Coordinates of C-alpha atoms and ligand atoms in Angstrom, one line a residue:
M9 CA -33.5 -15.9 19.4
R10 CA -33.1 -12.5 17.7
A11 CA -31.9 -12.4 14.1
V12 CA -31.5 -9.8 11.4
R13 CA -33.5 -10.8 8.4
Y14 CA -34.9 -9.5 5.0
H15 CA -38.1 -10.8 3.6
E16 CA -37.6 -9.0 0.2
H17 CA -34.8 -7.5 -1.8
G18 CA -34.2 -3.8 -1.6
G19 CA -32.2 -1.0 0.1
P20 CA -30.9 -1.2 3.7
E21 CA -34.4 -0.4 5.1
V22 CA -35.5 -4.0 4.3
L23 CA -33.3 -5.3 7.1
Q24 CA -35.3 -5.9 10.3
V25 CA -34.9 -7.8 13.5
D26 CA -37.1 -10.9 13.9
E27 CA -37.6 -13.5 16.7
I28 CA -36.9 -16.9 15.1
D29 CA -36.1 -20.4 16.4
R30 CA -32.5 -21.1 17.5
P31 CA -30.9 -23.5 14.9
T32 CA -29.8 -27.0 16.0
P33 CA -26.4 -28.0 14.7
A34 CA -26.5 -30.9 12.2
A35 CA -23.8 -33.5 12.0
G36 CA -20.5 -31.8 11.3
E37 CA -21.7 -28.4 12.5
I38 CA -21.2 -26.4 15.6
L39 CA -23.7 -23.9 17.1
V40 CA -22.0 -20.6 17.8
E41 CA -23.2 -17.9 20.2
M42 CA -22.3 -15.0 18.0
R43 CA -20.4 -12.0 19.6
A44 CA -19.6 -10.1 16.4
A45 CA -20.2 -10.5 12.6
S46 CA -19.1 -8.3 9.8
I47 CA -20.5 -6.8 6.6
N48 CA -18.7 -7.8 3.4
A49 CA -19.4 -5.9 0.2
V50 CA -21.2 -8.9 -1.3
D51 CA -23.7 -8.8 1.5
T52 CA -25.1 -5.5 0.2
K53 CA -25.4 -7.1 -3.3
F54 CA -27.3 -10.1 -2.0
R55 CA -29.6 -7.8 0.0
A56 CA -30.2 -5.7 -3.0
G57 CA -30.9 -8.8 -5.2
T58 CA -28.2 -7.8 -7.8
Y59 CA -26.0 -10.9 -7.2
G60 CA -26.5 -14.6 -6.5
S61 CA -29.6 -16.3 -5.4
V62 CA -31.0 -16.1 -1.9
S63 CA -33.9 -18.0 -0.3
L64 CA -36.2 -15.5 1.4
P65 CA -36.4 -14.6 4.2
A66 CA -32.7 -14.6 4.6
V67 CA -30.4 -14.0 7.6
P68 CA -27.4 -12.0 6.3
G69 CA -23.8 -12.3 7.3
G70 CA -21.0 -14.5 5.9
D71 CA -18.6 -14.4 8.7
G72 CA -18.2 -13.8 12.4
A73 CA -16.8 -14.9 15.8
G74 CA -18.2 -16.2 19.0
V75 CA -18.3 -19.1 21.5
V76 CA -19.3 -22.7 20.7
S77 CA -22.5 -23.6 22.6
E78 CA -23.3 -26.9 21.1
V79 CA -21.2 -29.5 19.1
G80 CA -23.0 -31.5 16.4
E81 CA -22.4 -35.2 15.8
G82 CA -19.0 -36.2 14.5
V83 CA -17.3 -32.8 15.3
E84 CA -14.0 -33.4 17.1
A85 CA -12.1 -30.2 16.5
F86 CA -14.2 -28.1 18.9
D87 CA -15.7 -28.1 22.5
V88 CA -18.4 -26.2 24.2
G89 CA -16.9 -22.9 25.3
D90 CA -14.3 -22.6 22.6
R91 CA -13.7 -19.1 21.0
V92 CA -14.0 -19.5 17.4
F93 CA -14.1 -17.4 14.1
A94 CA -15.6 -18.6 10.9
G95 CA -16.2 -17.6 7.3
G96 CA -18.1 -18.7 4.1
M97 CA -21.6 -18.8 5.7
G98 CA -24.9 -17.2 4.8
H99 CA -27.3 -16.4 2.1
D100 CA -28.8 -19.9 1.5
E101 CA -27.9 -21.6 4.8
G102 CA -28.5 -19.0 7.6
G103 CA -26.1 -16.2 8.2
T104 CA -24.1 -14.8 11.2
F105 CA -26.4 -11.8 12.0
A106 CA -28.2 -13.7 14.7
E107 CA -27.7 -14.5 18.3
Y108 CA -26.7 -18.1 17.3
A109 CA -25.5 -19.6 14.0
A110 CA -25.0 -23.2 13.1
I111 CA -21.8 -23.3 11.2
P112 CA -20.0 -26.2 9.4
A113 CA -17.0 -27.1 11.5
T114 CA -14.7 -27.0 8.4
K115 CA -15.5 -23.3 8.1
A116 CA -14.3 -22.4 11.7
A117 CA -11.0 -22.2 13.6
H118 CA -10.0 -21.4 17.2
L119 CA -9.7 -17.5 17.9
P120 CA -6.6 -16.8 20.0
E121 CA -7.4 -15.4 23.4
S122 CA -5.5 -12.2 22.6
V123 CA -7.7 -11.4 19.6
S124 CA -11.1 -9.6 20.3
F125 CA -14.4 -11.0 18.9
E126 CA -14.7 -7.9 16.8
V127 CA -11.5 -8.4 15.0
G128 CA -12.1 -12.2 14.8
G129 CA -15.6 -11.6 13.4
A130 CA -14.3 -9.0 10.8
I131 CA -11.3 -10.9 9.3
P132 CA -12.5 -14.3 8.0
N133 CA -13.8 -13.6 4.5
V134 CA -11.5 -10.6 3.7
G135 CA -8.4 -12.4 5.1
V136 CA -9.2 -15.7 3.3
T137 CA -9.7 -13.7 0.0
A138 CA -6.3 -12.0 0.5
W139 CA -4.6 -15.2 1.4
L140 CA -6.0 -17.1 -1.6
A141 CA -4.9 -14.3 -4.0
L142 CA -1.5 -13.4 -2.6
V143 CA -0.3 -16.8 -1.2
D144 CA -2.0 -19.4 -3.3
R145 CA -2.6 -17.8 -6.6
I146 CA 0.3 -15.3 -6.9
G147 CA 2.9 -16.9 -4.5
L148 CA 4.2 -13.4 -3.6
R149 CA 7.8 -13.3 -2.7
P150 CA 10.0 -10.9 -0.5
T151 CA 10.9 -7.7 -2.2
E152 CA 8.4 -8.3 -5.0
R153 CA 6.2 -5.2 -5.7
C154 CA 2.4 -5.9 -5.3
L155 CA -0.3 -3.4 -6.3
V156 CA -3.4 -3.6 -4.2
H157 CA -6.4 -1.7 -5.6
G158 CA -8.7 -0.2 -3.0
G159 CA -6.2 -0.8 -0.1
N160 CA -8.4 0.6 2.4
G161 CA -11.4 -1.7 1.7
G162 CA -12.0 -4.9 3.6
V163 CA -10.1 -7.2 1.2
G164 CA -7.6 -4.5 0.4
H165 CA -6.6 -3.7 4.0
A166 CA -6.1 -7.4 4.7
A167 CA -4.0 -7.7 1.6
V168 CA -1.8 -4.8 2.3
Q169 CA -0.9 -6.3 5.7
L170 CA -0.5 -9.8 4.4
G171 CA 1.7 -8.6 1.5
A172 CA 3.8 -6.6 3.9
A173 CA 4.1 -9.6 6.3
M174 CA 5.3 -11.7 3.3
G175 CA 8.1 -9.2 2.7
A176 CA 6.7 -7.6 -0.4
D177 CA 6.6 -3.9 -1.2
V178 CA 2.9 -3.2 -1.3
I179 CA 1.6 -0.1 -3.3
A180 CA -2.0 0.6 -2.7
T181 CA -4.6 2.9 -4.1
A182 CA -7.3 4.7 -1.9
G183 CA -9.7 7.6 -2.4
S184 CA -8.8 10.2 0.2
D185 CA -5.8 11.5 2.2
E186 CA -7.0 10.0 5.4
T187 CA -7.5 6.5 3.8
R188 CA -4.2 6.7 2.0
E189 CA -2.5 7.5 5.4
G190 CA -4.4 4.6 6.8
V191 CA -3.1 2.0 4.3
Q192 CA 0.5 3.3 4.9
D193 CA 0.0 2.8 8.6
L194 CA -0.9 -0.8 7.8
G195 CA 2.4 -1.4 5.9
A196 CA 1.9 -0.1 2.2
V197 CA 5.2 1.7 1.0
A198 CA 3.2 4.1 -1.1
A199 CA -0.5 5.0 -1.6
F200 CA -2.0 6.8 -4.5
D201 CA -5.3 8.3 -5.3
Y202 CA -7.4 6.0 -7.5
D203 CA -9.0 9.0 -9.2
S204 CA -5.7 10.6 -10.0
E205 CA -4.9 11.2 -13.7
S206 CA -1.3 10.5 -13.1
L207 CA -2.0 7.1 -11.4
T208 CA -0.2 5.0 -14.0
E209 CA 3.0 7.1 -13.8
D210 CA 2.9 7.3 -10.1
I211 CA 2.8 3.6 -9.8
R212 CA 5.5 3.1 -12.3
D213 CA 7.7 5.7 -10.7
A214 CA 7.2 3.9 -7.3
T215 CA 8.8 0.8 -8.9
D216 CA 11.7 2.7 -10.5
G217 CA 10.1 2.0 -13.8
D218 CA 10.3 -1.7 -13.5
G219 CA 6.6 -2.2 -13.0
V220 CA 4.8 -4.4 -10.4
D221 CA 5.2 -8.2 -10.1
A222 CA 1.7 -8.8 -8.7
I223 CA -1.7 -7.1 -8.7
L224 CA -4.9 -7.7 -6.6
D225 CA -7.7 -6.2 -8.8
H226 CA -11.3 -5.7 -7.5
R227 CA -12.6 -3.9 -10.5
L228 CA -11.1 -5.6 -13.6
D229 CA -13.5 -4.0 -16.1
E230 CA -12.2 -0.6 -15.0
Y231 CA -8.5 -1.3 -14.3
L232 CA -7.2 -4.1 -16.7
G233 CA -5.8 -1.4 -19.0
L234 CA -4.0 0.3 -16.1
D235 CA -2.9 -3.1 -14.7
L236 CA -1.2 -4.0 -17.9
A237 CA 0.4 -0.6 -18.2
V238 CA 2.0 -0.8 -14.7
A239 CA 2.8 -4.6 -14.9
G240 CA 6.4 -5.8 -15.0
Q241 CA 7.6 -8.7 -16.9
N242 CA 5.5 -12.0 -16.1
A243 CA 3.3 -10.1 -13.7
H244 CA 0.5 -12.0 -12.0
I245 CA -2.9 -10.2 -12.0
V246 CA -5.6 -11.8 -9.8
S247 CA -9.1 -10.4 -10.3
I248 CA -11.8 -10.9 -7.5
T249 CA -14.5 -9.0 -9.3
G250 CA -15.1 -8.0 -12.9
D251 CA -14.9 -9.3 -16.5
I252 CA -12.0 -9.0 -18.9
P253 CA -12.6 -5.8 -21.0
A254 CA -11.1 -5.2 -24.4
V255 CA -7.7 -3.5 -24.0
E256 CA -6.1 -1.8 -27.0
N257 CA -2.5 -2.8 -27.6
A258 CA -2.4 -5.1 -24.6
P259 CA 1.2 -6.1 -24.1
M260 CA 0.3 -9.9 -23.9
Q261 CA 3.4 -11.1 -25.8
D262 CA 5.7 -8.3 -24.6
K263 CA 5.1 -8.7 -20.8
Q264 CA 3.7 -12.2 -20.7
P265 CA 1.2 -11.4 -17.9
I266 CA -0.8 -14.1 -16.1
I267 CA -4.4 -12.9 -15.6
Q268 CA -6.4 -15.1 -13.3
G269 CA -9.9 -14.9 -11.7
M270 CA -10.8 -16.3 -8.3
A271 CA -13.7 -16.6 -5.9
I272 CA -13.5 -17.8 -2.3
A273 CA -16.8 -19.7 -2.8
N274 CA -14.7 -22.3 -4.7
T275 CA -12.8 -23.0 -1.4
P276 CA -15.5 -24.1 1.0
E277 CA -13.1 -25.6 3.6
R278 CA -11.7 -22.5 5.4
R279 CA -10.0 -24.0 8.5
P280 CA -6.5 -24.3 7.1
M281 CA -6.4 -20.7 6.1
L282 CA -8.1 -19.4 9.2
R283 CA -5.6 -21.2 11.4
R284 CA -2.8 -19.4 9.5
L285 CA -4.6 -16.1 9.8
A286 CA -5.0 -16.8 13.5
R287 CA -1.3 -17.0 13.9
L288 CA -0.8 -13.8 12.0
L289 CA -3.4 -12.1 14.2
E290 CA -1.7 -13.5 17.3
R291 CA 1.7 -12.2 16.2
G292 CA 0.3 -8.8 15.4
D293 CA 1.2 -9.1 11.7
L294 CA -2.5 -8.8 10.8
T295 CA -5.6 -7.1 12.3
A296 CA -9.0 -6.0 11.1
V297 CA -9.3 -2.2 11.5
I298 CA -12.9 -1.6 12.9
A299 CA -14.3 1.5 11.3
E300 CA -17.7 1.2 12.9
T301 CA -19.6 -1.1 15.3
R302 CA -23.3 -1.3 15.2
D303 CA -26.2 -3.4 16.9
F304 CA -28.9 -5.3 15.2
E305 CA -31.3 -2.4 15.4
T306 CA -29.0 -0.1 13.4
V307 CA -27.7 -2.7 10.9
G308 CA -29.4 -0.7 8.0
D309 CA -27.1 2.1 8.8
A310 CA -24.2 -0.2 8.8
H311 CA -25.0 -1.4 5.3
R312 CA -25.2 2.3 4.2
T313 CA -21.7 2.9 5.6
V314 CA -20.3 0.0 3.6
S315 CA -22.0 1.1 0.3
E316 CA -20.7 4.7 0.8
G317 CA -17.1 3.6 1.6
G318 CA -14.4 6.2 2.5
Y319 CA -13.1 4.4 5.6
V320 CA -10.3 2.0 6.3
G321 CA -11.2 -1.7 7.2
K322 CA -14.6 -3.2 8.3
V323 CA -17.9 -2.5 9.7
V324 CA -19.0 -4.9 12.5
V325 CA -22.4 -5.7 13.9
Q326 CA -23.0 -7.2 17.4
P327 CA -26.3 -8.7 18.7
Ligands
NAP423 N1 -14.0 -13.1 -5.6 C1 -14.0 -13.2 -4.3 O1 -13.8 -14.3 -3.7 C2 -14.2 -11.9 -3.5 C3 -14.1 -12.0 -2.1 C4 -14.4 -10.9 -1.4 C5 -14.7 -9.7 -2.1 N2 -14.9 -9.7 -3.3 C6 -15.5 -8.5 -4.1 O2 -14.3 -7.6 -4.1 C7 -14.7 -6.3 -4.0 C8 -14.2 -5.6 -2.7 O3 -14.7 -6.2 -1.7 P1 -14.4 -5.5 -0.1 O4 -15.2 -6.5 0.8 O5 -13.1 -5.2 0.0 O6 -15.2 -4.2 -0.4 P2 -15.2 -2.7 0.4 O7 -14.7 -3.1 1.8 O8 -16.5 -2.1 0.2 O9 -14.0 -2.1 -0.3 C9 -14.2 -1.4 -1.7 C10 -12.9 -0.8 -2.0 O10 -13.0 -0.3 -3.3 C11 -12.6 1.1 -3.3 N3 -13.1 1.9 -4.5 C12 -14.4 2.5 -4.6 N4 -14.4 3.1 -5.8 C13 -13.2 2.9 -6.4 C14 -12.6 3.2 -7.7 N5 -13.3 4.0 -8.6 N6 -11.4 2.7 -8.0 C15 -10.7 2.0 -7.1 N7 -11.2 1.6 -6.0 C16 -12.4 2.0 -5.7 C17 -13.1 1.6 -2.0 O11 -12.6 2.8 -1.7 P3 -13.4 4.0 -0.9 O12 -13.5 3.5 0.5 O13 -12.7 5.2 -1.1 O14 -14.9 4.0 -1.6 C18 -12.6 0.5 -1.1 O15 -11.3 0.6 -0.9 C19 -16.3 -6.3 -3.9 O16 -16.7 -6.2 -5.3 C20 -16.6 -7.8 -3.4 O17 -17.8 -8.2 -3.8 C21 -14.7 -10.9 -4.1

């Protein structure tokens, strides 16, 4: 079968298409004929060799969607021919940028008929990240105000939609007029320029001075100071990237913020959340905006697009 691989770390040019053996599903796995997979920001870091450890040569791709073509021993949840979407693969176990991928059944769920493979392949990792942050960690409630940094990014655009579906007022940041308009179309009540000098005041004004109840932060080193400045009383800040920097006069006793880190890798079983996401997708409360679709031959360009940013949603790769 054809698969994208890299044999050494480096820029997008290290990605190449190889002919390799089709995997055999082990006990507890399903073999999925991949129809679409997506690039997550972390894939560019694994490729560059700046994050985690990867056994080379590596097949990239941590999520995707397709059709079950074989069922491993002991798997009862799926049959051959089922449409599925899955997340949490790749790097050390064979990724989704291949014609077939052997996927642990616990990381997959049925993809509703009404949802395309592109959307199903783009949503798993960003949707689960947004779910773990907003639902499990924060427990966001209707009418609460939630700040989503980088609301146009993969995780951000899923979080904007999920927060709105939960009845919260989502305030997002994004880098251009076009992407700010895009996040408002997805349900954000306000969108501000992350480079604006008045960002702190803009966010506080959007909450009538009360401050936000919840924050999803993807660059804690850069934004913890701002987070604490715009936080309301007992605000909950969840960080998906970055260390805690020193913040002068942090209002720790005044506002009593809860600052929490999280990583989806700590939740290997994905099916329960994917099943919930499937229902949101089916209801039209959630989608993945597909900014660009590429094939295996142009996957390097797809990685370049993700590194440059400036779009809403996700970049998808199809065999
Ligand atoms: N802990 C976890 O479990 C977990 C899970 C998923 C992702 N992550 C991490 O979370 C981060 C975001 O992931 P992603 O997949 O959403 O990435 P992404 O799709 O590349 O989105 C990145 C977002 O950051 C924005 N951005 C760029 N420069 C910024 C700045 N100076 N200030 C504020 N925002 C800025 C981008 O805006 P532009 O488009 O304007 O550049 C875009 O909205 C990555 O670091 C990823 O590795 C962690």
